[in-house]
Structure formats: structure tokens, C-alpha cells
mmCIF file of N, CA and C in Angstrom:
data_model
loop_
_atom_site.group_PDB
_atom_site.id
_atom_site.type_symbol
_atom_site.label_atom_id
_atom_site.label_comp_id
_atom_site.label_asym_id
_atom_site.label_seq_id
_atom_site.Cartn_x
_atom_site.Cartn_y
_atom_site.Cartn_z
ATOM 1 N N MET T 106 30.822 -42.779 -4.856
ATOM 2 C CA MET T 106 31.209 -41.422 -4.546
ATOM 3 C C MET T 106 30.117 -40.789 -3.688
ATOM 4 N N ALA T 107 30.479 -40.228 -2.582
ATOM 5 C CA ALA T 107 29.514 -39.606 -1.675
ATOM 6 C C ALA T 107 29.091 -38.245 -2.201
ATOM 7 N N ARG T 108 27.804 -37.974 -2.091
ATOM 8 C CA ARG T 108 27.278 -36.669 -2.505
ATOM 9 C C ARG T 108 27.389 -35.699 -1.351
ATOM 10 N N LYS T 109 27.690 -34.486 -1.665
ATOM 11 C CA LYS T 109 27.738 -33.435 -0.665
ATOM 12 C C LYS T 109 26.363 -32.807 -0.542
ATOM 13 N N MET T 110 26.077 -32.264 0.621
ATOM 14 C CA MET T 110 24.776 -31.662 0.869
ATOM 15 C C MET T 110 24.479 -30.526 -0.108
ATOM 16 N N GLY T 111 25.477 -29.764 -0.472
ATOM 17 C CA GLY T 111 25.281 -28.638 -1.369
ATOM 18 C C GLY T 111 25.089 -29.035 -2.830
ATOM 19 N N ASP T 112 25.383 -30.304 -3.168
ATOM 20 C CA ASP T 112 25.257 -30.740 -4.557
ATOM 21 C C ASP T 112 23.832 -30.591 -5.071
ATOM 22 N N ASP T 113 22.842 -30.961 -4.257
ATOM 23 C CA ASP T 113 21.449 -30.867 -4.691
ATOM 24 C C ASP T 113 21.045 -29.415 -4.919
ATOM 25 N N ALA T 114 21.454 -28.544 -4.027
ATOM 26 C CA ALA T 114 21.126 -27.123 -4.193
ATOM 27 C C ALA T 114 21.798 -26.563 -5.440
ATOM 28 N N HIS T 115 23.031 -26.968 -5.663
ATOM 29 C CA HIS T 115 23.759 -26.515 -6.847
ATOM 30 C C HIS T 115 23.084 -27.028 -8.120
ATOM 31 N N ALA T 116 22.678 -28.283 -8.109
ATOM 32 C CA ALA T 116 21.997 -28.858 -9.269
ATOM 33 C C ALA T 116 20.670 -28.147 -9.524
ATOM 34 N N ALA T 117 19.939 -27.838 -8.468
ATOM 35 C CA ALA T 117 18.659 -27.130 -8.622
ATOM 36 C C ALA T 117 18.882 -25.732 -9.194
ATOM 37 N N ALA T 118 19.916 -25.057 -8.728
ATOM 38 C CA ALA T 118 20.220 -23.721 -9.244
ATOM 39 C C ALA T 118 20.619 -23.790 -10.712
ATOM 40 N N ASN T 119 21.407 -24.793 -11.066
ATOM 41 C CA ASN T 119 21.793 -24.964 -12.471
ATOM 42 C C ASN T 119 20.576 -25.254 -13.342
ATOM 43 N N ALA T 120 19.663 -26.083 -12.842
ATOM 44 C CA ALA T 120 18.450 -26.392 -13.600
ATOM 45 C C ALA T 120 17.612 -25.141 -13.801
ATOM 46 N N ALA T 121 17.513 -24.312 -12.773
ATOM 47 C CA ALA T 121 16.748 -23.069 -12.889
ATOM 48 C C ALA T 121 17.386 -22.137 -13.909
ATOM 49 N N GLN T 122 18.711 -22.028 -13.888
ATOM 50 C CA GLN T 122 19.402 -21.183 -14.857
ATOM 51 C C GLN T 122 19.203 -21.702 -16.279
ATOM 52 N N LEU T 123 19.220 -23.017 -16.428
ATOM 53 C CA LEU T 123 18.991 -23.606 -17.745
ATOM 54 C C LEU T 123 17.578 -23.303 -18.222
ATOM 55 N N ARG T 124 16.584 -23.405 -17.331
ATOM 56 C CA ARG T 124 15.206 -23.079 -17.703
ATOM 57 C C ARG T 124 15.096 -21.620 -18.139
ATOM 58 N N LEU T 125 15.759 -20.715 -17.407
ATOM 59 C CA LEU T 125 15.734 -19.304 -17.780
ATOM 60 C C LEU T 125 16.351 -19.089 -19.159
ATOM 61 N N LEU T 126 17.473 -19.731 -19.404
ATOM 62 C CA LEU T 126 18.141 -19.602 -20.698
ATOM 63 C C LEU T 126 17.265 -20.138 -21.820
ATOM 64 N N LEU T 127 16.681 -21.307 -21.609
ATOM 65 C CA LEU T 127 15.815 -21.894 -22.630
ATOM 66 C C LEU T 127 14.597 -21.012 -22.890
ATOM 67 N N ALA T 128 14.041 -20.411 -21.840
ATOM 68 C CA ALA T 128 12.907 -19.503 -22.011
ATOM 69 C C ALA T 128 13.340 -18.255 -22.766
ATOM 70 N N ASP T 129 14.513 -17.706 -22.427
ATOM 71 C CA ASP T 129 15.020 -16.521 -23.127
ATOM 72 C C ASP T 129 15.230 -16.799 -24.613
ATOM 73 N N LEU T 130 15.654 -18.005 -24.931
ATOM 74 C CA LEU T 130 15.889 -18.373 -26.320
ATOM 75 C C LEU T 130 14.600 -18.769 -27.040
ATOM 76 N N GLY T 131 13.510 -18.831 -26.293
ATOM 77 C CA GLY T 131 12.233 -19.187 -26.892
ATOM 78 C C GLY T 131 12.070 -20.671 -27.136
ATOM 79 N N LEU T 132 12.892 -21.484 -26.484
ATOM 80 C CA LEU T 132 12.830 -22.932 -26.690
ATOM 81 C C LEU T 132 11.808 -23.612 -25.784
ATOM 82 N N ILE T 133 11.473 -22.965 -24.684
ATOM 83 C CA ILE T 133 10.366 -23.423 -23.842
ATOM 84 C C ILE T 133 9.536 -22.206 -23.482
ATOM 85 N N PRO T 134 8.256 -22.379 -23.253
ATOM 86 C CA PRO T 134 7.427 -21.232 -22.875
ATOM 87 C C PRO T 134 7.849 -20.672 -21.532
ATOM 88 N N ALA T 135 7.827 -19.355 -21.405
ATOM 89 C CA ALA T 135 8.213 -18.695 -20.157
ATOM 90 C C ALA T 135 7.411 -19.180 -18.957
ATOM 91 N N PRO T 136 6.099 -19.483 -19.080
ATOM 92 C CA PRO T 136 5.379 -19.958 -17.886
ATOM 93 C C PRO T 136 5.978 -21.218 -17.283
ATOM 94 N N LEU T 137 6.567 -22.094 -18.099
ATOM 95 C CA LEU T 137 7.202 -23.285 -17.534
ATOM 96 C C LEU T 137 8.398 -22.899 -16.687
ATOM 97 N N CYS T 138 9.079 -21.865 -17.108
ATOM 98 C CA CYS T 138 10.229 -21.373 -16.364
ATOM 99 C C CYS T 138 9.777 -20.807 -15.019
ATOM 100 N N ARG T 139 8.653 -20.122 -14.981
ATOM 101 C CA ARG T 139 8.151 -19.518 -13.757
ATOM 102 C C ARG T 139 7.766 -20.559 -12.711
ATOM 103 N N GLU T 140 7.492 -21.814 -13.150
ATOM 104 C CA GLU T 140 7.089 -22.840 -12.192
ATOM 105 C C GLU T 140 8.145 -23.034 -11.111
ATOM 106 N N TYR T 141 9.418 -22.944 -11.470
ATOM 107 C CA TYR T 141 10.479 -23.108 -10.478
ATOM 108 C C TYR T 141 10.375 -22.054 -9.401
ATOM 109 N N PHE T 142 10.156 -20.814 -9.816
ATOM 110 C CA PHE T 142 10.125 -19.725 -8.864
ATOM 111 C C PHE T 142 8.857 -19.723 -8.022
ATOM 112 N N ALA T 143 7.769 -20.293 -8.563
ATOM 113 C CA ALA T 143 6.529 -20.328 -7.803
ATOM 114 C C ALA T 143 6.677 -21.200 -6.561
ATOM 115 N N VAL T 144 7.550 -22.193 -6.608
ATOM 116 C CA VAL T 144 7.730 -23.079 -5.464
ATOM 117 C C VAL T 144 9.028 -22.791 -4.715
ATOM 118 N N MET T 145 9.809 -21.847 -5.212
ATOM 119 C CA MET T 145 11.071 -21.514 -4.574
ATOM 120 C C MET T 145 10.827 -20.890 -3.199
ATOM 121 N N ARG T 146 11.567 -21.335 -2.236
ATOM 122 C CA ARG T 146 11.503 -20.755 -0.898
ATOM 123 C C ARG T 146 12.819 -20.047 -0.630
ATOM 124 N N PRO T 147 12.758 -18.760 -0.241
ATOM 125 C CA PRO T 147 14.003 -18.039 0.025
ATOM 126 C C PRO T 147 14.894 -18.735 1.048
ATOM 127 N N ALA T 148 14.311 -19.432 2.003
ATOM 128 C CA ALA T 148 15.113 -20.113 3.021
ATOM 129 C C ALA T 148 15.972 -21.226 2.414
ATOM 130 N N ASP T 149 15.597 -21.690 1.229
ATOM 131 C CA ASP T 149 16.353 -22.754 0.566
ATOM 132 C C ASP T 149 17.509 -22.229 -0.287
ATOM 133 N N LEU T 150 17.611 -20.913 -0.427
ATOM 134 C CA LEU T 150 18.624 -20.314 -1.289
ATOM 135 C C LEU T 150 19.909 -20.019 -0.529
ATOM 136 N N THR T 151 21.016 -20.108 -1.233
ATOM 137 C CA THR T 151 22.307 -19.717 -0.672
ATOM 138 C C THR T 151 22.439 -18.199 -0.784
ATOM 139 N N PRO T 152 23.376 -17.591 -0.071
ATOM 140 C CA PRO T 152 23.606 -16.146 -0.238
ATOM 141 C C PRO T 152 23.917 -15.756 -1.681
ATOM 142 N N VAL T 153 24.620 -16.598 -2.401
ATOM 143 C CA VAL T 153 24.930 -16.310 -3.807
ATOM 144 C C VAL T 153 23.650 -16.311 -4.637
ATOM 145 N N GLU T 154 22.785 -17.287 -4.407
ATOM 146 C CA GLU T 154 21.521 -17.343 -5.139
ATOM 147 C C GLU T 154 20.622 -16.159 -4.778
ATOM 148 N N ILE T 155 20.628 -15.769 -3.513
ATOM 149 C CA ILE T 155 19.850 -14.596 -3.106
ATOM 150 C C ILE T 155 20.410 -13.342 -3.769
ATOM 151 N N ALA T 156 21.728 -13.226 -3.826
ATOM 152 C CA ALA T 156 22.346 -12.071 -4.495
ATOM 153 C C ALA T 156 21.931 -12.024 -5.958
ATOM 154 N N ASP T 157 21.869 -13.180 -6.618
ATOM 155 C CA ASP T 157 21.419 -13.226 -8.008
ATOM 156 C C ASP T 157 19.984 -12.737 -8.137
ATOM 157 N N GLN T 158 19.132 -13.156 -7.209
ATOM 158 C CA GLN T 158 17.733 -12.726 -7.229
ATOM 159 C C GLN T 158 17.617 -11.228 -6.946
ATOM 160 N N LEU T 159 18.406 -10.742 -6.008
ATOM 161 C CA LEU T 159 18.380 -9.304 -5.711
ATOM 162 C C LEU T 159 18.796 -8.492 -6.930
ATOM 163 N N ALA T 160 19.839 -8.927 -7.614
ATOM 164 C CA ALA T 160 20.293 -8.225 -8.812
ATOM 165 C C ALA T 160 19.190 -8.215 -9.870
ATOM 166 N N ARG T 161 18.526 -9.345 -10.046
ATOM 167 C CA ARG T 161 17.435 -9.440 -11.018
ATOM 168 C C ARG T 161 16.304 -8.484 -10.653
ATOM 169 N N MET T 162 15.949 -8.426 -9.383
ATOM 170 C CA MET T 162 14.854 -7.565 -8.935
ATOM 171 C C MET T 162 15.242 -6.088 -8.994
ATOM 172 N N TYR T 163 16.490 -5.789 -8.681
ATOM 173 C CA TYR T 163 16.981 -4.416 -8.764
ATOM 174 C C TYR T 163 16.945 -3.925 -10.211
ATOM 175 N N HIS T 164 17.391 -4.773 -11.119
ATOM 176 C CA HIS T 164 17.371 -4.399 -12.538
ATOM 177 C C HIS T 164 15.933 -4.194 -13.024
ATOM 178 N N ALA T 165 15.024 -5.026 -12.556
ATOM 179 C CA ALA T 165 13.612 -4.867 -12.937
ATOM 180 C C ALA T 165 13.073 -3.533 -12.421
ATOM 181 N N ASP T 166 13.415 -3.179 -11.196
ATOM 182 C CA ASP T 166 12.963 -1.906 -10.627
ATOM 183 C C ASP T 166 13.628 -0.715 -11.310
ATOM 184 N N SER T 167 14.762 -0.959 -11.942
ATOM 185 C CA SER T 167 15.481 0.100 -12.657
ATOM 186 C C SER T 167 15.047 0.214 -14.107
ATOM 187 N N GLY T 168 14.039 -0.567 -14.487
ATOM 188 C CA GLY T 168 13.488 -0.443 -15.835
ATOM 189 C C GLY T 168 13.727 -1.608 -16.767
ATOM 190 N N GLN T 169 14.559 -2.563 -16.371
ATOM 191 C CA GLN T 169 14.815 -3.723 -17.225
ATOM 192 C C GLN T 169 13.694 -4.734 -16.994
ATOM 193 N N LYS T 170 12.760 -4.794 -17.910
ATOM 194 C CA LYS T 170 11.556 -5.600 -17.711
ATOM 195 C C LYS T 170 11.714 -7.063 -18.104
ATOM 196 N N GLU T 171 12.713 -7.397 -18.902
ATOM 197 C CA GLU T 171 12.889 -8.804 -19.235
ATOM 198 C C GLU T 171 13.377 -9.559 -18.008
ATOM 199 N N ASN T 172 12.842 -10.737 -17.825
ATOM 200 C CA ASN T 172 13.171 -11.576 -16.677
ATOM 201 C C ASN T 172 12.786 -10.917 -15.353
ATOM 202 N N ALA T 173 11.743 -10.096 -15.378
ATOM 203 C CA ALA T 173 11.278 -9.440 -14.156
ATOM 204 C C ALA T 173 10.645 -10.483 -13.235
ATOM 205 N N PRO T 174 10.817 -10.314 -11.933
ATOM 206 C CA PRO T 174 10.242 -11.275 -10.987
ATOM 207 C C PRO T 174 8.733 -11.105 -10.880
ATOM 208 N N SER T 175 8.090 -12.154 -10.444
ATOM 209 C CA SER T 175 6.662 -12.056 -10.167
ATOM 210 C C SER T 175 6.484 -11.333 -8.830
ATOM 211 N N GLY T 176 5.287 -10.870 -8.587
ATOM 212 C CA GLY T 176 4.993 -10.230 -7.307
ATOM 213 C C GLY T 176 5.215 -11.174 -6.140
ATOM 214 N N GLU T 177 4.888 -12.453 -6.351
ATOM 215 C CA GLU T 177 5.061 -13.455 -5.285
ATOM 216 C C GLU T 177 6.536 -13.651 -4.949
ATOM 217 N N GLU T 178 7.371 -13.695 -5.979
ATOM 218 C CA GLU T 178 8.812 -13.851 -5.752
ATOM 219 C C GLU T 178 9.357 -12.681 -4.948
ATOM 220 N N ARG T 179 9.001 -11.508 -5.398
ATOM 221 C CA ARG T 179 9.486 -10.285 -4.755
ATOM 222 C C ARG T 179 9.038 -10.215 -3.299
ATOM 223 N N THR T 180 7.767 -10.466 -3.071
ATOM 224 C CA THR T 180 7.225 -10.395 -1.716
ATOM 225 C C THR T 180 7.876 -11.430 -0.813
ATOM 226 N N ALA T 181 8.031 -12.645 -1.323
ATOM 227 C CA ALA T 181 8.621 -13.714 -0.501
ATOM 228 C C ALA T 181 10.052 -13.369 -0.101
ATOM 229 N N LEU T 182 10.857 -12.895 -1.048
ATOM 230 C CA LEU T 182 12.250 -12.584 -0.735
ATOM 231 C C LEU T 182 12.351 -11.352 0.166
ATOM 232 N N ALA T 183 11.551 -10.329 -0.111
ATOM 233 C CA ALA T 183 11.586 -9.108 0.711
ATOM 234 C C ALA T 183 11.186 -9.410 2.153
ATOM 235 N N ALA T 184 10.159 -10.223 2.336
ATOM 236 C CA ALA T 184 9.707 -10.573 3.682
ATOM 237 C C ALA T 184 10.758 -11.423 4.403
ATOM 238 N N TYR T 185 11.337 -12.373 3.679
ATOM 239 C CA TYR T 185 12.348 -13.241 4.279
ATOM 240 C C TYR T 185 13.566 -12.438 4.727
ATOM 241 N N LEU T 186 14.067 -11.585 3.849
ATOM 242 C CA LEU T 186 15.254 -10.796 4.193
ATOM 243 C C LEU T 186 14.956 -9.773 5.281
ATOM 244 N N GLY T 187 13.711 -9.310 5.363
ATOM 245 C CA GLY T 187 13.332 -8.388 6.430
ATOM 246 C C GLY T 187 13.407 -9.030 7.800
ATOM 247 N N CYS T 188 13.262 -10.343 7.841
ATOM 248 C CA CYS T 188 13.292 -11.072 9.111
ATOM 249 C C CYS T 188 14.626 -11.770 9.369
ATOM 250 N N HIS T 189 15.530 -11.724 8.420
ATOM 251 C CA HIS T 189 16.817 -12.425 8.566
ATOM 252 C C HIS T 189 17.968 -11.497 8.179
ATOM 253 N N ASP T 190 18.325 -10.632 9.110
ATOM 254 C CA ASP T 190 19.381 -9.648 8.848
ATOM 255 C C ASP T 190 20.702 -10.302 8.475
ATOM 256 N N ASP T 191 21.019 -11.428 9.111
ATOM 257 C CA ASP T 191 22.293 -12.091 8.831
ATOM 258 C C ASP T 191 22.355 -12.598 7.397
ATOM 259 N N VAL T 192 21.260 -13.146 6.909
ATOM 260 C CA VAL T 192 21.211 -13.630 5.525
ATOM 261 C C VAL T 192 21.294 -12.445 4.565
ATOM 262 N N ARG T 193 20.579 -11.367 4.892
ATOM 263 C CA ARG T 193 20.627 -10.167 4.040
ATOM 264 C C ARG T 193 22.051 -9.637 3.962
ATOM 265 N N GLU T 194 22.756 -9.596 5.083
ATOM 266 C CA GLU T 194 24.136 -9.096 5.086
ATOM 267 C C GLU T 194 25.054 -9.983 4.249
ATOM 268 N N GLU T 195 24.873 -11.304 4.341
ATOM 269 C CA GLU T 195 25.696 -12.219 3.534
ATOM 270 C C GLU T 195 25.418 -12.031 2.045
ATOM 271 N N ALA T 196 24.139 -11.943 1.687
ATOM 272 C CA ALA T 196 23.776 -11.758 0.279
ATOM 273 C C ALA T 196 24.266 -10.405 -0.226
ATOM 274 N N TRP T 197 24.150 -9.378 0.627
ATOM 275 C CA TRP T 197 24.637 -8.045 0.232
ATOM 276 C C TRP T 197 26.139 -8.078 -0.023
ATOM 277 N N ALA T 198 26.884 -8.775 0.816
ATOM 278 C CA ALA T 198 28.340 -8.852 0.633
ATOM 279 C C ALA T 198 28.677 -9.467 -0.727
ATOM 280 N N VAL T 199 27.934 -10.503 -1.108
ATOM 281 C CA VAL T 199 28.167 -11.137 -2.416
ATOM 282 C C VAL T 199 27.796 -10.166 -3.533
ATOM 283 N N TRP T 200 26.597 -9.601 -3.436
ATOM 284 C CA TRP T 200 26.106 -8.715 -4.493
ATOM 285 C C TRP T 200 26.965 -7.454 -4.599
ATOM 286 N N CYS T 201 27.350 -6.885 -3.466
ATOM 287 C CA CYS T 201 28.160 -5.673 -3.439
ATOM 288 C C CYS T 201 29.483 -5.893 -4.175
ATOM 289 N N GLY T 202 30.052 -7.073 -4.010
ATOM 290 C CA GLY T 202 31.297 -7.398 -4.691
ATOM 291 C C GLY T 202 31.169 -7.437 -6.201
ATOM 292 N N ARG T 203 29.955 -7.603 -6.689
ATOM 293 C CA ARG T 203 29.713 -7.662 -8.134
ATOM 294 C C ARG T 203 29.346 -6.299 -8.724
ATOM 295 N N LEU T 204 28.939 -5.376 -7.874
ATOM 296 C CA LEU T 204 28.486 -4.065 -8.337
ATOM 297 C C LEU T 204 29.661 -3.133 -8.591
ATOM 298 N N ALA T 205 29.484 -2.269 -9.565
ATOM 299 C CA ALA T 205 30.473 -1.210 -9.768
ATOM 300 C C ALA T 205 30.425 -0.292 -8.551
ATOM 301 N N PRO T 206 31.559 0.221 -8.105
ATOM 302 C CA PRO T 206 31.572 1.080 -6.913
ATOM 303 C C PRO T 206 30.577 2.243 -6.991
ATOM 304 N N THR T 207 30.339 2.761 -8.177
ATOM 305 C CA THR T 207 29.417 3.893 -8.310
ATOM 306 C C THR T 207 27.960 3.489 -8.136
ATOM 307 N N ARG T 208 27.641 2.205 -8.205
ATOM 308 C CA ARG T 208 26.260 1.720 -8.069
ATOM 309 C C ARG T 208 25.942 1.242 -6.655
ATOM 310 N N ARG T 209 26.938 1.082 -5.815
ATOM 311 C CA ARG T 209 26.730 0.462 -4.504
ATOM 312 C C ARG T 209 25.794 1.264 -3.601
ATOM 313 N N ASN T 210 25.946 2.577 -3.557
ATOM 314 C CA ASN T 210 25.077 3.382 -2.687
ATOM 315 C C ASN T 210 23.621 3.292 -3.114
ATOM 316 N N ASP T 211 23.368 3.383 -4.428
ATOM 317 C CA ASP T 211 21.998 3.273 -4.926
ATOM 318 C C ASP T 211 21.413 1.892 -4.633
ATOM 319 N N ALA T 212 22.209 0.859 -4.859
ATOM 320 C CA ALA T 212 21.735 -0.504 -4.622
ATOM 321 C C ALA T 212 21.492 -0.741 -3.132
ATOM 322 N N ALA T 213 22.357 -0.226 -2.275
ATOM 323 C CA ALA T 213 22.167 -0.389 -0.831
ATOM 324 C C ALA T 213 20.897 0.319 -0.370
ATOM 325 N N TYR T 214 20.655 1.509 -0.893
ATOM 326 C CA TYR T 214 19.435 2.237 -0.539
ATOM 327 C C TYR T 214 18.204 1.462 -1.013
ATOM 328 N N TRP T 215 18.242 0.988 -2.247
ATOM 329 C CA TRP T 215 17.125 0.200 -2.778
ATOM 330 C C TRP T 215 16.860 -1.016 -1.908
ATOM 331 N N LEU T 216 17.919 -1.741 -1.551
ATOM 332 C CA LEU T 216 17.770 -2.951 -0.759
ATOM 333 C C LEU T 216 17.178 -2.660 0.618
ATOM 334 N N ASN T 217 17.743 -1.706 1.309
ATOM 335 C CA ASN T 217 17.363 -1.464 2.698
ATOM 336 C C ASN T 217 16.136 -0.591 2.891
ATOM 337 N N VAL T 218 15.798 0.224 1.894
ATOM 338 C CA VAL T 218 14.661 1.134 2.032
ATOM 339 C C VAL T 218 13.535 0.785 1.064
ATOM 340 N N GLY T 219 13.885 0.521 -0.188
ATOM 341 C CA GLY T 219 12.861 0.306 -1.193
ATOM 342 C C GLY T 219 12.401 -1.123 -1.352
ATOM 343 N N PHE T 220 13.190 -2.075 -0.882
ATOM 344 C CA PHE T 220 12.874 -3.481 -1.133
ATOM 345 C C PHE T 220 12.445 -4.239 0.118
ATOM 346 N N ILE T 221 13.251 -4.186 1.143
ATOM 347 C CA ILE T 221 13.019 -4.982 2.350
ATOM 348 C C ILE T 221 11.696 -4.612 3.001
ATOM 349 N N GLU T 222 10.965 -5.620 3.414
ATOM 350 C CA GLU T 222 9.743 -5.403 4.174
ATOM 351 C C GLU T 222 10.068 -5.636 5.645
ATOM 352 N N PRO T 223 9.490 -4.835 6.526
ATOM 353 C CA PRO T 223 9.745 -5.042 7.938
ATOM 354 C C PRO T 223 9.237 -6.400 8.405
ATOM 355 N N CYS T 224 9.925 -6.954 9.349
ATOM 356 C CA CYS T 224 9.547 -8.258 9.882
ATOM 357 C C CYS T 224 8.358 -8.079 10.814
ATOM 358 N N LEU T 225 7.286 -8.722 10.478
ATOM 359 C CA LEU T 225 6.091 -8.663 11.315
ATOM 360 C C LEU T 225 5.998 -9.939 12.135
ATOM 361 N N GLU T 226 5.627 -9.792 13.403
ATOM 362 C CA GLU T 226 5.485 -10.966 14.258
ATOM 363 C C GLU T 226 4.414 -11.878 13.716
ATOM 364 N N GLY T 227 4.672 -13.155 13.751
ATOM 365 C CA GLY T 227 3.711 -14.122 13.291
ATOM 366 C C GLY T 227 3.760 -14.395 11.802
ATOM 367 N N ARG T 228 4.594 -13.665 11.067
ATOM 368 C CA ARG T 228 4.719 -13.887 9.618
ATOM 369 C C ARG T 228 5.508 -15.167 9.399
ATOM 370 N N PRO T 229 4.962 -16.091 8.614
ATOM 371 C CA PRO T 229 5.735 -17.300 8.317
ATOM 372 C C PRO T 229 6.856 -16.981 7.351
ATOM 373 N N VAL T 230 8.082 -17.377 7.702
ATOM 374 C CA VAL T 230 9.235 -17.159 6.818
ATOM 375 C C VAL T 230 10.062 -18.411 6.733
#
């Protein structure tokens, strides 16, 4: 059976979700779970995975401290999306579809004003 290119990315995302669940349940230490995110590159994520990360970061900024992103995660994603408008628009379309209509304006403002970092020339992304 031939493997599809997206299978590896899907498997990696599933493994990351499993690590998060196991950490939440206290079955593995949370630092082991963070190892995945320390090496995660935003360029390797699908729009759906980016939308999941944006939702997690938005909730953290709204006061939900459990499963809050590290500073490195936040900076990497904010810088990447600041330099890739097309990816940001795709991820926003996914995330927007999941948000209640009353939350969309606040989330859009957070994403475009409070989260995104401007693209600086020479910044590796």
C-alpha cells in the first residue's frame, strides 16, 4: 500500500495530540510533551494544525493557562504568520469556522493586531 505525503504529517499531529492528552492526564511529565513543540516548525504545519495552535494561544491570552504555549512557540508562529499572509488567511478560515459568530471579531483583532509580528527582512521563517 502506497503512503500518501500527508500521512506522516497526520501521524505526527496525532502523536502530538496523544502526548498532550497523556500529559493532561498526568501519565507523562509535561516537559516531555513540550519536546514536540520545541522542535516544531510552523512551516511544517497544515492550516488546520495552525488553526489549532492559534486557538490554543488565543485561549491562553484570554486567561486559560492550562496548555499555554511557550514563548518560543508563540514567537515562532507569530513571526511565520506575519511573513506568510496566504497561510494566515487559510488558517483563519479554518479557525473562523470553528468560532462562535460572536467571538469572530475579537479573535480576528487578536490575530491581526495582538498576535502577528510584522515581517522583518532577513528574518528566517
